[in-house]
Amino acid sequence: MPHPGAGPLSPPGPAGGAPQRLRGGVLGMADIAAATMANVGPAMSFFFGFAFLATTAGVASPLTIVAAGIAVALLGNTLAEFSRAHPSAGSFITFVGRTFGPVSAVTTALLAAVGYIIAMAGVVSISGGFVQITLHHYTGVDLPWIIWTLLLTGLAVLLMLRGVVVSTKWAGYFFGAEMLVLVVVSVAALVEHRGALSFAPFLPSHISDGFKGLAAGFPLAVYLFIGWENSAALAEETENPRRNVGRAVFSSVAIMTVSYILFAYATVTGFGYDVTALGDSRIPFIEVAHDTLGVLAFLAYLGGLTSTLGVLIAGINSQARLVFNAGREGLLPSFFGYVHPTRRTPNNAIVTFTAIALLIIGGWGLGHLLGPGGGPMNPVVFFTESSTLGAILILLVYLASNIALPLYYRRYRPQEFRVVRHLLLPAVGTVAILVPLYYLAKPGQPAPYNWFPYAAIATLLAAVGYATLLVRRDPTLAERVGSIVADAD
């Protein structure tokens, strides 16, 4: 039976035929939770994000991670409640579109697609960059990072095209390897420095500049969790998605929060609570591992490598499905709505998503070569830059979803509306999103960050314009938005 707020279960597709479906019910809760945490990529995110966070928030930077974990859990409530009511491979696009109409759906589809592709371009580049760093450190070989990027990305795409079960399992294996390394190194570092252990990292008085420092470090800490929403886009392929998507979201956020606190405490302690020295380190966690025991540094490098591979597979897998669903429903060209007849994978969306990410890397690199400096692009720097721009667009999607939740439940499921879950928590979550948005978009930032807000605004306006024209040309679009429920027969 159709559920409230859902359209017919088998609507006509953009080309007039039945919509193509992904393979349903092949993933369990553990599968999508592992894929979600693989998408977060704790090793990769922490290696390249914590130094800046620590210099911004100070010795008590672990408290910033606690605040970010709570904020992401609030966003998780929104995702879980929407998925319980209307599970869809379209995730945020479907949720916003069902609430505000087809113009908002197309706009959200474009913002999500552009934001995720830009952010994933940073991951694609850093996958090769980290291989280059590791090989040069241990062998002196210094092959260009782009070679490794193309090789690893190609292997990841081949795994994804083989099927969601195979690729999700491999993402889970890579995640398990990196988590084992991170936990072992962190515990070893704390044991090594047991005589210097202190509660200072958990005391609010040790946050640089008090609340201002906490707020400034907050968006950096939130970014450590990007990918937490992975499971929602896998809803169509998940067994009992109404229950399991929410469970995967909350369990993943909880595990990541506790883990990041452990990693942060071990790193700050390993540097003797000297955040200046920590900020000057290229990869602080690996330096702590090396100072604790040389072999641990090697393991940490391996953990970083498995992390980048896990993020590549899990990230493109889920985010390409947003593009696929948008193509299937006519929000984007129907080309993206194709699935392989045997493996039921969204091949066109996966390949196009990856190809555009590589083109962004090439264009960004060309800009570096032709720019004032005239030098080659550093993949680590590009990772930070592209992640920041992508995060601004993704946060706008989060914001729209939080605003949509109470309106959706009041309109379509009034008998299930609860003040705390469907009004109070998304309201607090909205505030939590506005804080990092402000710090990512505030004036006075160095180039290229100073033009990112303008790029985001231009993308938003272009998306709204395109959406308005598309809806006028195709009035039936309103009936197709969110019409395919993930657990429908």
CSV table of C-alpha atoms in Angstrom, one decimal:
chain,number,residue,atom,x,y,z
A,1,MET,CA,0.0,0.0,0.0
A,2,PRO,CA,1.2,3.5,-0.7
A,3,HIS,CA,2.3,5.4,2.4
A,4,PRO,CA,1.1,8.9,3.3
A,5,GLY,CA,3.1,11.5,1.4
A,6,ALA,CA,4.2,9.0,-1.2
A,7,GLY,CA,3.0,8.9,-4.8
A,8,PRO,CA,2.2,5.7,-6.7
A,9,LEU,CA,4.7,2.9,-6.3
A,10,SER,CA,5.3,2.4,-10.0
A,11,PRO,CA,5.0,5.8,-11.7
A,12,PRO,CA,6.0,6.3,-15.3
A,13,GLY,CA,9.6,7.2,-15.7
A,14,PRO,CA,10.9,10.3,-17.5
A,15,ALA,CA,10.8,8.6,-20.8
A,16,GLY,CA,7.3,7.2,-20.3
A,17,GLY,CA,8.3,3.6,-19.2
A,18,ALA,CA,8.4,2.0,-15.8
A,19,PRO,CA,11.3,3.4,-13.6
A,20,GLN,CA,14.4,1.3,-13.2
A,21,ARG,CA,14.9,-0.1,-9.7
A,22,LEU,CA,18.0,-1.0,-7.8
A,23,ARG,CA,18.4,-4.4,-6.2
A,24,GLY,CA,16.3,-4.4,-3.1
A,25,GLY,CA,16.9,-5.9,0.3
A,26,VAL,CA,20.5,-7.0,-0.3
A,27,LEU,CA,22.1,-4.9,2.5
A,28,GLY,CA,21.7,-5.3,6.2
A,29,MET,CA,22.0,-2.7,9.0
A,30,ALA,CA,25.6,-3.6,9.6
A,31,ASP,CA,26.4,-3.3,5.9
A,32,ILE,CA,25.1,0.3,5.6
A,33,ALA,CA,26.5,1.3,9.0
A,34,ALA,CA,30.0,0.1,7.9
A,35,ALA,CA,29.6,1.9,4.6
A,36,THR,CA,28.6,5.1,6.4
A,37,MET,CA,31.6,5.0,8.6
A,38,ALA,CA,33.8,4.2,5.6
A,39,ASN,CA,32.4,7.2,3.9
A,40,VAL,CA,33.3,9.4,6.9
A,41,GLY,CA,36.8,8.0,6.5
A,42,PRO,CA,38.1,8.7,10.1
A,43,ALA,CA,41.8,8.2,9.3
A,44,MET,CA,41.7,10.5,6.2
A,45,SER,CA,39.5,13.1,7.8
A,46,PHE,CA,41.5,13.2,11.1
A,47,PHE,CA,44.9,13.1,9.5
A,48,PHE,CA,44.3,16.2,7.4
A,49,GLY,CA,41.8,18.0,9.5
A,50,PHE,CA,42.8,17.9,13.1
A,51,ALA,CA,45.9,20.1,13.0
A,52,PHE,CA,43.8,23.1,11.9
A,53,LEU,CA,41.1,22.2,14.4
A,54,ALA,CA,43.5,22.1,17.3
A,55,THR,CA,45.1,25.4,16.4
A,56,THR,CA,41.7,27.0,16.2
A,57,ALA,CA,40.0,25.5,19.3
A,58,GLY,CA,43.2,24.9,21.4
A,59,VAL,CA,44.0,22.2,23.9
A,60,ALA,CA,40.4,21.5,24.5
A,61,SER,CA,39.7,20.7,20.9
A,62,PRO,CA,38.1,17.3,21.9
A,63,LEU,CA,35.2,19.3,23.3
A,64,THR,CA,34.7,20.8,19.9
A,65,ILE,CA,34.3,17.2,18.6
A,66,VAL,CA,31.8,16.5,21.3
A,67,ALA,CA,29.7,19.5,20.2
A,68,ALA,CA,30.0,18.5,16.5
A,69,GLY,CA,28.9,14.9,17.4
A,70,ILE,CA,25.8,16.3,19.1
A,71,ALA,CA,25.0,18.6,16.1
A,72,VAL,CA,25.4,15.7,13.6
A,73,ALA,CA,23.2,13.5,15.8
A,74,LEU,CA,20.5,16.3,15.6
A,75,LEU,CA,20.8,16.1,11.8
A,76,GLY,CA,20.7,12.3,12.1
A,77,ASN,CA,17.3,12.6,13.7
A,78,THR,CA,16.0,14.5,10.7
A,79,LEU,CA,17.4,11.9,8.3
A,80,ALA,CA,16.1,9.0,10.4
A,81,GLU,CA,12.6,10.4,10.7
A,82,PHE,CA,12.3,11.1,7.0
A,83,SER,CA,13.7,7.7,6.2
A,84,ARG,CA,11.2,6.1,8.5
A,85,ALA,CA,8.3,7.8,6.8
A,86,HIS,CA,9.6,7.8,3.2
A,87,PRO,CA,12.8,5.8,2.5
A,88,SER,CA,14.2,6.7,-0.9
A,89,ALA,CA,17.5,6.5,-2.8
A,90,GLY,CA,16.9,10.2,-3.4
A,91,SER,CA,17.6,10.9,0.4
A,92,PHE,CA,17.6,14.7,1.0
A,93,ILE,CA,16.4,15.4,-2.5
A,94,THR,CA,13.2,13.4,-2.0
A,95,PHE,CA,12.6,14.7,1.5
A,96,VAL,CA,12.8,18.4,0.5
A,97,GLY,CA,10.9,17.8,-2.7
A,98,ARG,CA,8.0,16.0,-1.1
A,99,THR,CA,7.7,18.9,1.4
A,100,PHE,CA,8.2,22.0,-0.8
A,101,GLY,CA,7.4,20.8,-4.3
A,102,PRO,CA,9.2,20.0,-7.5
A,103,VAL,CA,11.2,23.3,-7.8
A,104,SER,CA,12.8,22.6,-4.5
A,105,ALA,CA,13.4,19.0,-5.5
A,106,VAL,CA,15.3,20.0,-8.6
A,107,THR,CA,17.2,22.7,-6.8
A,108,THR,CA,18.2,20.3,-4.0
A,109,ALA,CA,19.2,17.7,-6.6
A,110,LEU,CA,21.6,20.2,-8.3
A,111,LEU,CA,23.0,21.5,-5.0
A,112,ALA,CA,23.6,18.0,-3.7
A,113,ALA,CA,25.1,16.8,-6.9
A,114,VAL,CA,27.5,19.7,-7.3
A,115,GLY,CA,28.4,19.8,-3.6
A,116,TYR,CA,29.1,16.1,-3.3
A,117,ILE,CA,31.1,16.0,-6.6
A,118,ILE,CA,33.2,18.9,-5.6
A,119,ALA,CA,33.8,17.5,-2.1
A,120,MET,CA,34.5,14.0,-3.5
A,121,ALA,CA,37.0,15.5,-6.0
A,122,GLY,CA,39.1,16.3,-2.9
A,123,VAL,CA,38.9,12.7,-1.8
A,124,VAL,CA,39.8,11.4,-5.3
A,125,SER,CA,42.9,13.6,-5.3
A,126,ILE,CA,44.0,12.8,-1.8
A,127,SER,CA,43.8,9.1,-2.5
A,128,GLY,CA,46.8,9.4,-4.9
A,129,GLY,CA,48.4,12.1,-2.9
A,130,PHE,CA,48.6,9.9,0.2
A,131,VAL,CA,50.1,7.1,-1.8
A,132,GLN,CA,52.7,9.5,-3.1
A,133,ILE,CA,53.4,10.7,0.5
A,134,THR,CA,53.7,7.2,1.8
A,135,LEU,CA,55.9,5.8,-1.0
A,136,HIS,CA,58.2,8.8,-0.9
A,137,HIS,CA,58.6,8.6,2.9
A,138,TYR,CA,59.6,4.9,2.9
A,139,THR,CA,61.2,4.3,-0.5
A,140,GLY,CA,62.2,7.8,-1.9
A,141,VAL,CA,60.1,7.1,-5.0
A,142,ASP,CA,58.2,10.2,-6.0
A,143,LEU,CA,55.8,9.4,-8.9
A,144,PRO,CA,53.2,12.1,-9.6
A,145,TRP,CA,50.2,11.7,-7.4
A,146,ILE,CA,47.8,12.0,-10.3
A,147,ILE,CA,49.0,8.6,-11.6
A,148,TRP,CA,48.0,6.9,-8.3
A,149,THR,CA,44.8,8.9,-8.2
A,150,LEU,CA,43.7,7.6,-11.6
A,151,LEU,CA,44.7,4.0,-10.8
A,152,LEU,CA,42.9,3.9,-7.4
A,153,THR,CA,39.8,5.7,-8.7
A,154,GLY,CA,39.6,3.2,-11.6
A,155,LEU,CA,39.8,0.2,-9.3
A,156,ALA,CA,37.2,1.7,-7.0
A,157,VAL,CA,34.8,2.3,-9.9
A,158,LEU,CA,35.3,-1.3,-11.2
A,159,LEU,CA,34.3,-2.5,-7.7
A,160,MET,CA,31.2,-0.4,-7.6
A,161,LEU,CA,30.1,-1.5,-11.1
A,162,ARG,CA,30.3,-5.1,-9.9
A,163,GLY,CA,27.4,-4.6,-7.5
A,164,VAL,CA,26.5,-2.8,-4.3
A,165,VAL,CA,27.1,-5.9,-2.1
A,166,VAL,CA,30.6,-6.4,-3.3
A,167,SER,CA,31.6,-2.8,-3.1
A,168,THR,CA,30.0,-2.2,0.2
A,169,LYS,CA,31.7,-5.2,1.7
A,170,TRP,CA,35.1,-4.0,0.5
A,171,ALA,CA,34.4,-0.5,1.9
A,172,GLY,CA,33.6,-2.1,5.2
A,173,TYR,CA,36.8,-4.1,5.2
A,174,PHE,CA,38.9,-1.0,4.5
A,175,PHE,CA,37.1,0.8,7.3
A,176,GLY,CA,37.7,-2.1,9.7
A,177,ALA,CA,41.4,-2.0,8.9
A,178,GLU,CA,41.8,1.8,9.4
A,179,MET,CA,39.8,1.7,12.7
A,180,LEU,CA,42.0,-1.1,14.1
A,181,VAL,CA,45.1,0.9,13.3
A,182,LEU,CA,43.7,4.2,14.7
A,183,VAL,CA,42.6,2.6,18.0
A,184,VAL,CA,45.9,0.6,18.5
A,185,VAL,CA,48.0,3.7,17.8
A,186,SER,CA,45.9,5.9,20.1
A,187,VAL,CA,45.9,3.5,23.0
A,188,ALA,CA,49.7,2.9,22.6
A,189,ALA,CA,50.3,6.7,22.6
A,190,LEU,CA,48.3,7.1,25.8
A,191,VAL,CA,50.1,4.3,27.5
A,192,GLU,CA,53.4,5.8,26.4
A,193,HIS,CA,52.5,9.2,27.8
A,194,ARG,CA,50.5,7.8,30.8
A,195,GLY,CA,52.5,10.0,33.2
A,196,ALA,CA,51.4,13.1,31.5
A,197,LEU,CA,47.7,12.4,31.1
A,198,SER,CA,45.5,15.3,32.0
A,199,PHE,CA,41.8,16.4,31.9
A,200,ALA,CA,42.9,19.6,30.3
A,201,PRO,CA,41.5,18.6,26.8
A,202,PHE,CA,38.1,18.3,28.4
A,203,LEU,CA,38.0,21.5,30.3
A,204,PRO,CA,36.0,24.4,28.7
A,205,SER,CA,38.6,26.8,30.2
A,206,HIS,CA,41.2,25.4,27.8
A,207,ILE,CA,39.3,26.3,24.6
A,208,SER,CA,41.1,29.2,22.9
A,209,ASP,CA,39.1,32.4,23.2
A,210,GLY,CA,36.3,30.6,24.9
A,211,PHE,CA,33.0,30.3,23.0
A,212,LYS,CA,34.5,32.2,20.1
A,213,GLY,CA,37.2,29.5,19.7
A,214,LEU,CA,34.6,26.8,20.1
A,215,ALA,CA,32.4,28.3,17.4
A,216,ALA,CA,35.4,28.9,15.0
A,217,GLY,CA,36.5,25.2,15.4
A,218,PHE,CA,33.0,23.9,15.2
A,219,PRO,CA,32.7,23.8,11.4
A,220,LEU,CA,36.1,22.0,11.2
A,221,ALA,CA,34.8,19.4,13.6
A,222,VAL,CA,31.5,19.0,11.8
A,223,TYR,CA,33.4,18.4,8.6
A,224,LEU,CA,35.1,15.4,10.2
A,225,PHE,CA,31.7,13.7,10.2
A,226,ILE,CA,30.7,14.4,6.5
A,227,GLY,CA,29.5,11.2,5.1
A,228,TRP,CA,27.3,10.4,8.1
A,229,GLU,CA,24.3,10.5,5.8
A,230,ASN,CA,25.5,7.7,3.5
A,231,SER,CA,23.0,5.1,4.6
A,232,ALA,CA,19.9,7.0,3.5
A,233,ALA,CA,20.9,6.8,-0.2
A,234,LEU,CA,21.3,3.0,0.2
A,235,ALA,CA,17.7,2.7,1.4
A,236,GLU,CA,16.4,1.1,-1.7
A,237,GLU,CA,18.9,-1.7,-1.4
A,238,THR,CA,18.6,-2.1,2.3
A,239,GLU,CA,16.5,-4.6,4.2
A,240,ASN,CA,13.8,-2.9,6.2
A,241,PRO,CA,15.1,0.6,5.5
A,242,ARG,CA,12.4,2.4,7.7
A,243,ARG,CA,14.1,0.9,10.7
A,244,ASN,CA,17.7,0.2,9.6
A,245,VAL,CA,18.6,3.5,8.1
A,246,GLY,CA,18.0,5.3,11.4
A,247,ARG,CA,19.8,2.7,13.4
A,248,ALA,CA,22.8,2.9,11.0
A,249,VAL,CA,22.8,6.7,11.3
A,250,PHE,CA,22.8,6.9,15.1
A,251,SER,CA,25.2,4.0,15.6
A,252,SER,CA,27.7,5.5,13.1
A,253,VAL,CA,27.6,9.0,14.6
A,254,ALA,CA,28.0,7.5,18.1
A,255,ILE,CA,31.0,5.3,17.2
A,256,MET,CA,32.6,8.2,15.2
A,257,THR,CA,32.2,10.7,18.0
A,258,VAL,CA,33.8,8.4,20.6
A,259,SER,CA,36.5,7.4,18.2
A,260,TYR,CA,37.4,11.0,17.3
A,261,ILE,CA,37.5,12.0,21.0
A,262,LEU,CA,40.0,9.1,21.6
A,263,PHE,CA,42.2,10.1,18.6
A,264,ALA,CA,42.1,13.8,19.5
A,265,TYR,CA,43.0,13.1,23.1
A,266,ALA,CA,45.9,10.8,22.1
A,267,THR,CA,47.2,13.4,19.6
A,268,VAL,CA,47.0,16.4,21.9
A,269,THR,CA,48.7,14.3,24.7
A,270,GLY,CA,51.3,13.0,22.3
A,271,PHE,CA,52.3,16.6,21.6
A,272,GLY,CA,52.5,17.5,25.2
A,273,TYR,CA,49.5,19.8,24.9
A,274,ASP,CA,51.5,22.1,22.7
A,275,VAL,CA,49.0,23.1,20.0
A,276,THR,CA,51.5,25.3,18.2
A,277,ALA,CA,53.8,22.3,17.5
A,278,LEU,CA,50.8,20.2,16.7
A,279,GLY,CA,49.6,22.8,14.1
A,280,ASP,CA,53.0,22.9,12.5
A,281,SER,CA,53.0,19.2,11.9
A,282,ARG,CA,52.2,17.9,8.5
A,283,ILE,CA,50.2,14.9,9.8
A,284,PRO,CA,50.1,15.1,13.6
A,285,PHE,CA,48.7,11.7,14.3
A,286,ILE,CA,51.4,9.9,12.3
A,287,GLU,CA,54.1,11.9,14.1
A,288,VAL,CA,52.6,10.8,17.4
A,289,ALA,CA,52.6,7.2,16.2
A,290,HIS,CA,56.3,7.5,15.1
A,291,ASP,CA,57.3,9.0,18.4
A,292,THR,CA,55.6,6.2,20.3
A,293,LEU,CA,57.0,3.3,18.2
A,294,GLY,CA,58.4,3.4,14.7
A,295,VAL,CA,56.3,0.5,13.4
A,296,LEU,CA,53.1,2.2,14.5
A,297,ALA,CA,53.8,5.0,12.0
A,298,PHE,CA,54.0,2.5,9.2
A,299,LEU,CA,50.6,1.1,10.4
A,300,ALA,CA,49.2,4.6,10.5
A,301,TYR,CA,50.2,5.2,6.9
A,302,LEU,CA,48.5,1.9,5.9
A,303,GLY,CA,45.4,3.0,7.8
A,304,GLY,CA,45.4,6.3,5.9
A,305,LEU,CA,45.6,4.3,2.6
A,306,THR,CA,42.8,2.0,3.5
A,307,SER,CA,40.8,5.0,4.6
A,308,THR,CA,41.0,6.8,1.3
A,309,LEU,CA,40.0,3.7,-0.6
A,310,GLY,CA,37.0,3.2,1.8
A,311,VAL,CA,35.9,6.8,1.3
A,312,LEU,CA,36.3,6.5,-2.5
A,313,ILE,CA,34.0,3.4,-2.7
A,314,ALA,CA,31.5,4.3,0.0
A,315,GLY,CA,31.2,8.0,-1.0
A,316,ILE,CA,30.8,7.6,-4.7
A,317,ASN,CA,28.5,4.6,-4.2
A,318,SER,CA,26.0,6.6,-2.1
A,319,GLN,CA,26.3,10.0,-3.6
A,320,ALA,CA,26.0,8.7,-7.2
A,321,ARG,CA,22.7,7.2,-6.1
A,322,LEU,CA,21.3,10.6,-5.4
A,323,VAL,CA,22.2,11.6,-9.0
A,324,PHE,CA,20.7,8.3,-10.2
A,325,ASN,CA,17.4,8.8,-8.4
A,326,ALA,CA,17.2,12.4,-9.6
A,327,GLY,CA,17.6,11.2,-13.2
A,328,ARG,CA,15.1,8.4,-12.7
A,329,GLU,CA,12.5,10.9,-11.5
A,330,GLY,CA,13.3,13.4,-14.2
A,331,LEU,CA,14.9,16.1,-12.0
A,332,LEU,CA,18.1,15.5,-13.9
A,333,PRO,CA,18.6,14.1,-17.5
A,334,SER,CA,17.2,10.6,-17.7
A,335,PHE,CA,20.6,9.3,-18.8
A,336,PHE,CA,21.5,9.1,-15.1
A,337,GLY,CA,18.5,6.9,-14.3
A,338,TYR,CA,19.9,3.8,-16.0
A,339,VAL,CA,20.7,0.7,-14.1
A,340,HIS,CA,22.7,-2.3,-15.3
A,341,PRO,CA,20.2,-5.1,-16.3
A,342,THR,CA,22.0,-7.8,-14.3
A,343,ARG,CA,23.8,-6.2,-11.4
A,344,ARG,CA,21.2,-3.4,-10.9
A,345,THR,CA,23.9,-0.8,-10.4
A,346,PRO,CA,23.5,2.8,-11.5
A,347,ASN,CA,26.4,2.6,-13.9
A,348,ASN,CA,25.9,5.9,-15.7
A,349,ALA,CA,25.6,7.9,-12.5
A,350,ILE,CA,28.7,6.3,-11.0
A,351,VAL,CA,30.9,6.8,-14.1
A,352,THR,CA,29.7,10.3,-14.7
A,353,PHE,CA,30.0,11.3,-11.1
A,354,THR,CA,33.6,10.1,-11.0
A,355,ALA,CA,34.5,11.6,-14.4
A,356,ILE,CA,33.2,15.1,-13.4
A,357,ALA,CA,35.2,14.8,-10.1
A,358,LEU,CA,38.3,14.1,-12.2
A,359,LEU,CA,37.6,17.0,-14.5
A,360,ILE,CA,37.3,19.3,-11.5
A,361,ILE,CA,40.7,18.2,-10.3
A,362,GLY,CA,42.1,18.9,-13.8
A,363,GLY,CA,40.5,22.3,-14.0
A,364,TRP,CA,41.6,23.3,-10.5
A,365,GLY,CA,45.1,22.1,-11.3
A,366,LEU,CA,45.2,24.1,-14.5
A,367,GLY,CA,44.2,27.2,-12.5
A,368,HIS,CA,47.2,26.7,-10.2
A,369,LEU,CA,49.5,26.4,-13.2
A,370,LEU,CA,48.1,29.5,-14.8
A,371,GLY,CA,47.6,31.5,-11.6
A,372,PRO,CA,49.9,34.0,-10.0
A,373,GLY,CA,52.1,31.4,-8.3
A,374,GLY,CA,52.4,29.3,-11.5
A,375,GLY,CA,53.1,26.1,-9.6
A,376,PRO,CA,51.6,22.5,-9.5
A,377,MET,CA,48.6,21.8,-7.4
A,378,ASN,CA,49.2,20.2,-4.0
A,379,PRO,CA,46.6,17.4,-3.5
A,380,VAL,CA,46.5,18.0,0.3
A,381,VAL,CA,45.8,21.7,-0.2
A,382,PHE,CA,43.2,20.9,-2.9
A,383,PHE,CA,41.5,18.5,-0.5
A,384,THR,CA,41.0,21.3,2.0
A,385,GLU,CA,39.8,23.8,-0.6
A,386,SER,CA,37.4,21.5,-2.5
A,387,SER,CA,36.1,20.1,0.7
A,388,THR,CA,35.3,23.5,2.0
A,389,LEU,CA,33.4,24.6,-1.1
A,390,GLY,CA,31.5,21.3,-1.3
A,391,ALA,CA,30.6,21.5,2.4
A,392,ILE,CA,29.0,24.9,1.9
A,393,LEU,CA,26.6,23.5,-0.7
A,394,ILE,CA,26.0,20.3,1.3
A,395,LEU,CA,25.2,22.3,4.5
A,396,LEU,CA,22.5,24.2,2.5
A,397,VAL,CA,20.9,20.8,1.7
A,398,TYR,CA,21.1,19.8,5.4
A,399,LEU,CA,19.5,23.2,6.3
A,400,ALA,CA,16.6,22.7,3.8
A,401,SER,CA,16.0,19.2,5.2
A,402,ASN,CA,15.8,20.3,8.8
A,403,ILE,CA,13.3,23.1,7.9
A,404,ALA,CA,11.3,20.5,5.9
A,405,LEU,CA,10.9,17.9,8.6
A,406,PRO,CA,8.2,19.5,10.8
A,407,LEU,CA,6.3,20.7,7.8
A,408,TYR,CA,6.3,17.3,6.2
A,409,TYR,CA,5.0,15.5,9.3
A,410,ARG,CA,2.3,18.1,9.9
A,411,ARG,CA,1.1,17.9,6.3
A,412,TYR,CA,1.4,14.2,5.5
A,413,ARG,CA,1.6,12.3,8.9
A,414,PRO,CA,-0.1,14.6,11.5
A,415,GLN,CA,-1.1,11.6,13.6
A,416,GLU,CA,2.6,10.7,14.1
A,417,PHE,CA,3.8,14.3,14.7
A,418,ARG,CA,5.8,14.7,17.9
A,419,VAL,CA,6.9,18.1,19.2
A,420,VAL,CA,10.4,16.9,20.3
A,421,ARG,CA,11.4,14.7,17.4
A,422,HIS,CA,9.7,16.7,14.6
A,423,LEU,CA,10.0,20.3,15.8
A,424,LEU,CA,12.4,20.9,18.6
A,425,LEU,CA,15.3,18.7,17.5
A,426,PRO,CA,15.3,19.9,13.9
A,427,ALA,CA,15.0,23.5,15.1
A,428,VAL,CA,18.1,23.1,17.2
A,429,GLY,CA,19.7,21.3,14.3
A,430,THR,CA,19.0,24.2,12.1
A,431,VAL,CA,20.9,26.5,14.5
A,432,ALA,CA,23.8,24.0,14.6
A,433,ILE,CA,24.0,24.2,10.8
A,434,LEU,CA,23.9,28.0,10.7
A,435,VAL,CA,27.1,28.2,12.8
A,436,PRO,CA,29.4,26.4,10.4
A,437,LEU,CA,27.7,28.1,7.5
A,438,TYR,CA,28.5,31.5,8.9
A,439,TYR,CA,32.2,30.6,9.6
A,440,LEU,CA,32.6,29.1,6.1
A,441,ALA,CA,31.0,32.1,4.4
A,442,LYS,CA,32.1,35.1,6.6
A,443,PRO,CA,34.0,37.9,4.9
A,444,GLY,CA,37.7,38.4,5.2
A,445,GLN,CA,39.0,34.9,4.5
A,446,PRO,CA,42.1,34.4,2.4
A,447,ALA,CA,41.9,33.3,-1.3
A,448,PRO,CA,40.4,31.1,-2.6
A,449,TYR,CA,38.1,30.7,0.4
A,450,ASN,CA,36.9,34.3,0.1
A,451,TRP,CA,35.1,33.6,-3.2
A,452,PHE,CA,33.6,30.3,-2.2
A,453,PRO,CA,30.4,31.9,-0.7
A,454,TYR,CA,29.8,33.8,-4.0
A,455,ALA,CA,30.3,30.5,-5.9
A,456,ALA,CA,27.7,28.9,-3.6
A,457,ILE,CA,25.2,31.7,-4.1
A,458,ALA,CA,25.7,31.6,-7.9
A,459,THR,CA,25.2,27.8,-7.9
A,460,LEU,CA,22.0,28.2,-5.8
A,461,LEU,CA,20.5,30.9,-8.1
A,462,ALA,CA,21.4,28.9,-11.2
A,463,ALA,CA,19.8,25.8,-9.7
A,464,VAL,CA,16.6,27.7,-8.8
A,465,GLY,CA,16.4,29.2,-12.3
A,466,TYR,CA,16.9,25.8,-14.0
A,467,ALA,CA,14.4,24.2,-11.6
A,468,THR,CA,11.7,26.8,-12.4
A,469,LEU,CA,12.1,26.4,-16.2
A,470,LEU,CA,12.1,22.6,-15.9
A,471,VAL,CA,8.9,22.5,-13.8
A,472,ARG,CA,7.1,24.8,-16.2
A,473,ARG,CA,8.1,22.6,-19.1
A,474,ASP,CA,7.1,19.4,-17.4
A,475,PRO,CA,4.1,19.8,-15.1
A,476,THR,CA,4.0,16.1,-14.3
A,477,LEU,CA,7.3,16.4,-12.5
A,478,ALA,CA,5.5,17.1,-9.2
A,479,GLU,CA,3.9,13.6,-9.4
A,480,ARG,CA,7.3,11.9,-9.8
A,481,VAL,CA,9.2,13.5,-6.9
A,482,GLY,CA,9.6,10.8,-4.2
A,483,SER,CA,7.2,8.5,-6.0
A,484,ILE,CA,9.5,5.4,-5.6
A,485,VAL,CA,9.4,4.2,-2.0
A,486,ALA,CA,12.4,2.1,-1.1
A,487,ASP,CA,10.6,-0.8,0.6
A,488,ALA,CA,7.7,-1.0,-1.9
A,489,ASP,CA,6.9,-4.3,-3.5
